XYZ file of C-alpha atoms in Angstrom:
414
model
C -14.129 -32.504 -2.167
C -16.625 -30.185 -0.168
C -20.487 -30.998 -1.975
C -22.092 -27.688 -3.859
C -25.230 -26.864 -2.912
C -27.476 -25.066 -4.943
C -26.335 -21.782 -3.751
C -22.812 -20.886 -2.161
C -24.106 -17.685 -0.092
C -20.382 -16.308 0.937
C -19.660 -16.468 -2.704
C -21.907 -13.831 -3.869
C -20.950 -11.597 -0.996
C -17.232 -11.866 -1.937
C -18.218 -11.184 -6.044
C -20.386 -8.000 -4.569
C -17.818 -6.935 -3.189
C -15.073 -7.737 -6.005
C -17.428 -6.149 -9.006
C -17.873 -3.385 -6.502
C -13.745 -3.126 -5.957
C -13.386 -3.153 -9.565
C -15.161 -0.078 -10.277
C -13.098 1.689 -8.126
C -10.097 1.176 -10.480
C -11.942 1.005 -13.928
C -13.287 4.795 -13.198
C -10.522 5.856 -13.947
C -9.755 3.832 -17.063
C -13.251 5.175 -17.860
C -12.321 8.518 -17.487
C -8.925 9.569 -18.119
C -6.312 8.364 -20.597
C -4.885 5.055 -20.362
C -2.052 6.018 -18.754
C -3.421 7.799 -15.616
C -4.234 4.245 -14.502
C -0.827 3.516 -14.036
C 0.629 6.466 -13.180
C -0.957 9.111 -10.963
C 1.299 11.895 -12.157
C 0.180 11.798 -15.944
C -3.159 13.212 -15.445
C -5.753 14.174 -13.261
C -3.544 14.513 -10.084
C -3.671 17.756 -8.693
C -3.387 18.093 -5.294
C -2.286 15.396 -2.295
C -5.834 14.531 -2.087
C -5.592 12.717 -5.514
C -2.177 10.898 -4.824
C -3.979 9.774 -1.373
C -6.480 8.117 -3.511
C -4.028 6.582 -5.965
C -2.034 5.425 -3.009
C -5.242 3.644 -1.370
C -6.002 1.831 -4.364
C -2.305 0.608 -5.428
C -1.901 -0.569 -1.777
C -5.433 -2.346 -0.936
C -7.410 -2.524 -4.559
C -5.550 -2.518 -7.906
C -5.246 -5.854 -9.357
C -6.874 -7.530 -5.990
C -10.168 -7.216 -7.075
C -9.222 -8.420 -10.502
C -7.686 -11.445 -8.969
C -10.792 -11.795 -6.349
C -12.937 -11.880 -9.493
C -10.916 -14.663 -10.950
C -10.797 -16.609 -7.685
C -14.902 -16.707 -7.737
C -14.504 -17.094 -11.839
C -12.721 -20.683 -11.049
C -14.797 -21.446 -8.352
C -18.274 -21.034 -10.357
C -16.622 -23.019 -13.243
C -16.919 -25.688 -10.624
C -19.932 -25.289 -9.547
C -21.594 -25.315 -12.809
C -20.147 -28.113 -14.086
C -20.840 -29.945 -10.779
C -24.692 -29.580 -11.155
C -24.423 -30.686 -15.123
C -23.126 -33.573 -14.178
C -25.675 -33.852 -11.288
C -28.392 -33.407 -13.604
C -26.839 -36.133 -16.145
C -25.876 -33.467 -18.522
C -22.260 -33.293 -20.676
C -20.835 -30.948 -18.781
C -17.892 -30.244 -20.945
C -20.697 -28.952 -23.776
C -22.402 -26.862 -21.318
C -19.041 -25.073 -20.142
C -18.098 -24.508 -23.826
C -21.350 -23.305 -24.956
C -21.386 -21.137 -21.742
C -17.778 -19.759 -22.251
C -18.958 -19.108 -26.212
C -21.720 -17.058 -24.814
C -19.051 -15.136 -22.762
C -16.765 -14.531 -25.719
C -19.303 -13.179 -27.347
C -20.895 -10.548 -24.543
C -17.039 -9.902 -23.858
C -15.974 -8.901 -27.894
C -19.257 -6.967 -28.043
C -18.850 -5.007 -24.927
C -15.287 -4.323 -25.830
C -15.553 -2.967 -29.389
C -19.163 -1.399 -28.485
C -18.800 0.034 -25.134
C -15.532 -0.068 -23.537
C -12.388 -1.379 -24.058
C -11.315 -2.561 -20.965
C -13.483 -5.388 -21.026
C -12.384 -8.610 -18.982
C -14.965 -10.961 -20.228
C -13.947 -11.947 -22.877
C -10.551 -12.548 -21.409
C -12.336 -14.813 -18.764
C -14.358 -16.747 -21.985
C -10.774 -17.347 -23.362
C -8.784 -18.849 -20.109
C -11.941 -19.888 -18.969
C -11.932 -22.962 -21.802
C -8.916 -23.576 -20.680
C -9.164 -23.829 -17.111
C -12.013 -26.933 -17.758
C -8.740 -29.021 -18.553
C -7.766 -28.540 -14.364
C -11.236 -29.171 -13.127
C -10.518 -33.084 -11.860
C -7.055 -31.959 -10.029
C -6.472 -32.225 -6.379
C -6.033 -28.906 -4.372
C -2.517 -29.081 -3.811
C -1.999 -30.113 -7.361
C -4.142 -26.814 -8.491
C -2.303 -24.817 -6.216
C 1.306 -25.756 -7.362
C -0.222 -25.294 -10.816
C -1.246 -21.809 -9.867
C 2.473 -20.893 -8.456
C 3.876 -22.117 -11.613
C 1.905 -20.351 -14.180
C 1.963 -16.914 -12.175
C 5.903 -17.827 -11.924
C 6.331 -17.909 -15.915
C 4.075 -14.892 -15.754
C 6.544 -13.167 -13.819
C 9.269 -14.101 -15.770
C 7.358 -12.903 -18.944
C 7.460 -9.200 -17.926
C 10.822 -9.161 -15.458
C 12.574 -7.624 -18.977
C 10.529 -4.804 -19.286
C 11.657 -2.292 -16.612
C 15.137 -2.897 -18.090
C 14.148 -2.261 -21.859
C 12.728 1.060 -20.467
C 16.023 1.938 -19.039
C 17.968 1.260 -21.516
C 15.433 2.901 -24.458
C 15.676 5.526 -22.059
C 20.173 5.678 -22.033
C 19.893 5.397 -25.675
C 17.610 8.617 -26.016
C 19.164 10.639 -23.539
C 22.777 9.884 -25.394
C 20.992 11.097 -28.865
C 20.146 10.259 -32.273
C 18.295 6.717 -31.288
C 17.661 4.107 -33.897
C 14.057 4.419 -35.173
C 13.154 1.726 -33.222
C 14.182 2.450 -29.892
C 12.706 6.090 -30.422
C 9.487 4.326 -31.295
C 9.558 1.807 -27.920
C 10.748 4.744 -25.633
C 7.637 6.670 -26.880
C 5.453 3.314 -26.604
C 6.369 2.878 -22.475
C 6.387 6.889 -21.637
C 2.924 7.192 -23.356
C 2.260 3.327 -20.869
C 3.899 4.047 -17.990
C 5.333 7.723 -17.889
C 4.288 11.217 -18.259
C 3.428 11.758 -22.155
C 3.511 15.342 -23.258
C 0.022 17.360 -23.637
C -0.018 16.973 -26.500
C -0.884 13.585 -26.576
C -2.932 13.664 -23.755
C -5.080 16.364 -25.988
C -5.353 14.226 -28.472
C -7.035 11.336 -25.943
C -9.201 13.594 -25.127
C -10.449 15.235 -27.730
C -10.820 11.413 -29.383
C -13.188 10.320 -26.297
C -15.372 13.703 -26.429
C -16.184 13.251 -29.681
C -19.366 11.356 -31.387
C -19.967 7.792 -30.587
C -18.179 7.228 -34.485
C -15.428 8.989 -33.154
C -14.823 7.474 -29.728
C -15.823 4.059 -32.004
C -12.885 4.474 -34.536
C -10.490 5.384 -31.285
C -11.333 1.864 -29.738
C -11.001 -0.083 -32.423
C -7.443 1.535 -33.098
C -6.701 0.470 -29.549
C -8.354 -2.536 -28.377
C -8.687 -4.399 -32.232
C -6.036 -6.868 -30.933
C -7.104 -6.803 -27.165
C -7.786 -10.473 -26.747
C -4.771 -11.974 -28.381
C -2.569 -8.988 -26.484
C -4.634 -9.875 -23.136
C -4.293 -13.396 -23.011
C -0.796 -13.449 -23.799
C 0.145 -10.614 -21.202
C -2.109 -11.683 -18.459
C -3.077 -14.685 -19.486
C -0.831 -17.383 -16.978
C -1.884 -14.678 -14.260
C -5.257 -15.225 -14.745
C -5.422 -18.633 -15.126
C -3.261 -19.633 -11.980
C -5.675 -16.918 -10.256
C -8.592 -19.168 -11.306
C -6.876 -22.823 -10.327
C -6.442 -20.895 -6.901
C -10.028 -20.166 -6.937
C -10.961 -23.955 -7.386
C -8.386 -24.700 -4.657
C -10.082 -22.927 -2.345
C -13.373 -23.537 -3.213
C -12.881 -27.519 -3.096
C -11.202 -26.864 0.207
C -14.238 -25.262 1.268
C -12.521 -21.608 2.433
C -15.136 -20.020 -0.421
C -17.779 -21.213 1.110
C -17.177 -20.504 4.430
C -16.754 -23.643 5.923
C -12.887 -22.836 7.923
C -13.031 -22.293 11.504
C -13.340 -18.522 11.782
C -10.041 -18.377 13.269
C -8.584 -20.100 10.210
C -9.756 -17.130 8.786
C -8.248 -14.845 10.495
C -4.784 -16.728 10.439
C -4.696 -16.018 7.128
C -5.905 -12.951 6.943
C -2.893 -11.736 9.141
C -0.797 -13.828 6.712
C -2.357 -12.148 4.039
C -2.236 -8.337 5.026
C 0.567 -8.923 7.176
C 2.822 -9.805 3.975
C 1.093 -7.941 1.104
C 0.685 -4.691 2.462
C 3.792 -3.910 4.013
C 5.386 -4.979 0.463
C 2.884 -3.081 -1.457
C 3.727 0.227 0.626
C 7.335 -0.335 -0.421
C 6.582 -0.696 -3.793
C 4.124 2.618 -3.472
C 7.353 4.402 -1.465
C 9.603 3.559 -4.864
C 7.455 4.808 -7.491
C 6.871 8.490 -5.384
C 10.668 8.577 -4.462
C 11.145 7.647 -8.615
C 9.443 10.542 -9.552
C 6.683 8.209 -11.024
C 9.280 7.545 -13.882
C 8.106 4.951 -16.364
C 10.703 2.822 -15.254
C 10.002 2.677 -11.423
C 6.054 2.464 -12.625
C 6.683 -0.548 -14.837
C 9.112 -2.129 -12.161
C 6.586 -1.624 -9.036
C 3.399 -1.886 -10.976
C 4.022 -5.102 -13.649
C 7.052 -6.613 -12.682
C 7.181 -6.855 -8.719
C 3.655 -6.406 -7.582
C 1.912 -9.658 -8.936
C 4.130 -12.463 -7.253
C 2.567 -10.622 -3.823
C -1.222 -10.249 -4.937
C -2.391 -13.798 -4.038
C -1.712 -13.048 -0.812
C -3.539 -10.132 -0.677
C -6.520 -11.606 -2.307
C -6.840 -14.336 0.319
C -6.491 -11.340 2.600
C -9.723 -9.913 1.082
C -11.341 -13.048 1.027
C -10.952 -14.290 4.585
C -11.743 -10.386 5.429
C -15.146 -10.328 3.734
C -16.418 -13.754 5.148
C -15.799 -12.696 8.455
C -17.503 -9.696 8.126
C -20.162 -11.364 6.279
C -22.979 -11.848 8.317
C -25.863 -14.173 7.398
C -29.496 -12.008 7.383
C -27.681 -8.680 8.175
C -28.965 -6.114 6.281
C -25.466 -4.916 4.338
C -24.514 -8.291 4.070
C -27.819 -9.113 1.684
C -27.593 -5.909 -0.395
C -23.650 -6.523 -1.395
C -25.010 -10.367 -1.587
C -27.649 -9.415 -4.543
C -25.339 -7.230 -6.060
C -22.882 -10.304 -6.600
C -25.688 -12.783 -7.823
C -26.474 -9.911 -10.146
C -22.329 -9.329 -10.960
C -22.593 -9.705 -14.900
C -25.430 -7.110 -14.839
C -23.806 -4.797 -12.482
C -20.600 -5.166 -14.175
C -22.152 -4.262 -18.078
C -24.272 -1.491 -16.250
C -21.351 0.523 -14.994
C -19.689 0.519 -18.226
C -23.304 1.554 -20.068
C -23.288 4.172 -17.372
C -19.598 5.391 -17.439
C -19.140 5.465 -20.910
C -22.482 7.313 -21.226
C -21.564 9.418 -18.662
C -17.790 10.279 -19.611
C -17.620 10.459 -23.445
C -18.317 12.362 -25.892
C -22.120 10.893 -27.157
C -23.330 11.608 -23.250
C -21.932 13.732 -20.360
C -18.757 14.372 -21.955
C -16.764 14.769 -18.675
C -14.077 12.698 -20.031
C -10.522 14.406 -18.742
C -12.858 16.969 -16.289
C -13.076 15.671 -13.191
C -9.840 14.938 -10.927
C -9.099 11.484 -9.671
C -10.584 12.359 -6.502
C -13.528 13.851 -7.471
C -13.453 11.028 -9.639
C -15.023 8.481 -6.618
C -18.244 10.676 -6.190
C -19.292 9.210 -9.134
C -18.270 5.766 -8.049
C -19.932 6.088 -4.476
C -22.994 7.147 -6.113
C -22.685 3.895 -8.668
C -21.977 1.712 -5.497
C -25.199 3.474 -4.149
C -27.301 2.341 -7.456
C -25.717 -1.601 -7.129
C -26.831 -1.910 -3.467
C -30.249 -0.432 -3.963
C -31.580 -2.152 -7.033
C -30.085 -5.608 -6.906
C -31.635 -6.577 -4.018
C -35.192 -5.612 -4.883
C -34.929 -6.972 -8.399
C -34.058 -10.234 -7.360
C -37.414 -10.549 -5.060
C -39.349 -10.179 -8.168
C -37.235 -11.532 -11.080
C -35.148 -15.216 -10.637
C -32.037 -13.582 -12.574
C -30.548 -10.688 -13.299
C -31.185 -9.459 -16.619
C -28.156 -10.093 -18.256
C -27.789 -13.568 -16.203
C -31.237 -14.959 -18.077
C -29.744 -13.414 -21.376
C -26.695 -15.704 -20.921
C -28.428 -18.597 -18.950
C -31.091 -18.258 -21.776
C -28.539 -18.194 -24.771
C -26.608 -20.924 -22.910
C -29.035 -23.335 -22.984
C -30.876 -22.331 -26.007
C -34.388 -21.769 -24.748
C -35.775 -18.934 -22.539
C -35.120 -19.482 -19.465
C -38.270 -18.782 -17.018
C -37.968 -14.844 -15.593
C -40.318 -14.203 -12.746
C -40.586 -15.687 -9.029
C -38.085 -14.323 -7.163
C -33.983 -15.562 -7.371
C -33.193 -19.107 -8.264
C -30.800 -21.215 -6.597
């Protein structure tokens, strides 16, 4: 097993540039109905400008920099518990009380802010994950393939319930039922009518008690809904992350053209199967049922490649003192920060209570805001961490963690 130091440098870049990626698919969640997420032509597509954009992030980012995420998730699990036990501490009490910590920053950025919080979803697998901490890399790996093959299996139904709720409409007078589950995946995956996109909208430019009721309608069962769906995904996402981290890829110790080996394996796989899957949903018409059948039920078995793609990409690029390099570093040390501030700025900035621009801008116009987010993340990250050892929502959780406040000032920690 590779030895930690106190600091893994490459794994901060990668997690800059993962809680960077992410924002670039949230926004959207952020600021359109649910739906638009999955399906370009529901909302805010109006022009070949904002498909180009969809198409970019299905292909390269959607679900990538989730999994990256999880990858350095798994891989910091290790390290932490690593320098317990260095330190002679129990390391399975401070994972839990860390993970409890989690749960509860998650659950209160979910029902308070937004509700597409991962956090808590990571708290939840993340207690589980301890149980695969001893395991071998190979073993961890085949662990991974498994659990990310039930996943599969879990949601290879779905495109076929949506056809055939969709045969039993078109044929007429459906069972109550059937009308109610056709409804369910249009208003998921399809094109729902205006009116219910009104109704979205009008819910998330309303007063904070407004927008408040709205999330708790639709995220009051989020975690046990989460972990089920995604759950296996996640978790096999994370044993991949320890993998790799124990074989010392995270950390940058492969030959460089290791790297790029797999890189090309990578890319060369993932992309060329993505664009397919991209190709099928236009020539679909974006129906729910090619959505659901490109989007949940083929595209996951490819997205480990495509994550090791993006992380043998970054640390090649990565290079040690350059100026970029440091910036996007900070901004990963600083990734639970960075992460809660773009949701305290988004949902500011989009509902109701703030800006109100929720539903106004086009998907497009839609990564102006996002470059000028990216912008913030770069610039203040760095210089914060010259003066303060944490980000501020790091010593919040380091303090809770370990029960005392933890010291503040003196530049980052290891």
């Amino acid at each position: 097993m590779v030895s930690a130091p106190a600091r893994v440098a490459t794994l901060d870049v990668i997690r800059g540039v993962a809680v960077m990626g992410i924002l670039a698919m949230n926004i959207v969640a952020f600021a359109m109905p649910e739906v638009a997420y999955m399906n370009p032509a529901s909302f805010g597509s109006h022009g070949a400008i904002d498909y180009a954009v969809w198409a970019v992030n299905f292909v390269a980012v959607d679900g990538k920099m989730r999994g990256l995420f999880s990858f350095l998730f798994g891989a910091s699990m290790l390290l932490v518990i690593e320098r317990a036990e260095a330190k002679g501490e129990n390391p399975l009490r401070v994972h839990y009380v860390r993970m409890s910590w989690l749960l509860v920053f998650g659950l209160g950025h979910l029902y308070f802010i937004w509700w597409g919080d991962i956090l808590h979803h990571y708290a939840l697998v993340g207690v589980i994950a301890y149980a695969f901490r001893k395991m071998a890399p190979y073993k961890l790996v085949i662990a991974a393939i498994i659990l990310l093959g039930l996943q599969a299996l879990l949601v290879v139904g779905l495109p076929y319930d949506i056809h055939q709720t969709d045969l039993a409409v078109q044929a007429g007078h459906p069972a109550t039922d059937i009308a109610r589950r056709y409804h369910s995946y249009i208003e998921s995956f399809g094109q729902p009518d205006q009116a219910f996109l009104a109704k979205d909208i009008a819910a998330h430019r309303g007063g904070y008690a407004m927008v408040f009721a709205d999330r708790l309608r639709v995220a009051a069962a989020s975690p046990v809904q989460t972990l089920m769906f995604v759950g296996m995904e996640t978790l096999g996402y994370m044993l991949l992350g320890m993998a790799c981290f124990k074989t010392g890829m995270l950390g940058g110790a492969w030959p460089r053209a290791q790297y790029r080996r797999w890189m090309m394996v990578g890319f060369g796989i993932g992309v060329p199967v993505y664009v397919v899957l991209l190709m099928l949903q236009v020539r679909g018409g974006f129906d729910a049922y090619w959505v659901a059948l490109c989007a949940i039920t083929l595209s996951p078995p490819f997205r480990p490649l495509m994550i090791i793609g993006w992380t043998c990409l970054i640390i090649l690029h990565a290079r040690p003192g350059g100026l970029l390099t440091e910036r996007i570093g900070a901004a990963g040390r600083m990734a639970f920060s960075n992460y809660l501030g773009t949701s305290l700025i988004c949902s500011t900035l989009f509902y109701g209570y703030g800006g109100g621009l929720y539903g106004q801008l086009s998907r497009a116009e839609l990564y102006i805001v996002v470059a000028v987010i990216w912008a913030l993340m770069l610039l203040w990250s760095k210089p914060w961490l010259e003066h303060f050892r944490y980000g501020p929502f790091e010593w919040l959780w380091r303090s809770l963690a370990r029960g005392k406040f933890q010291p503040m000032r003196g530049g980052a920690a290891g």
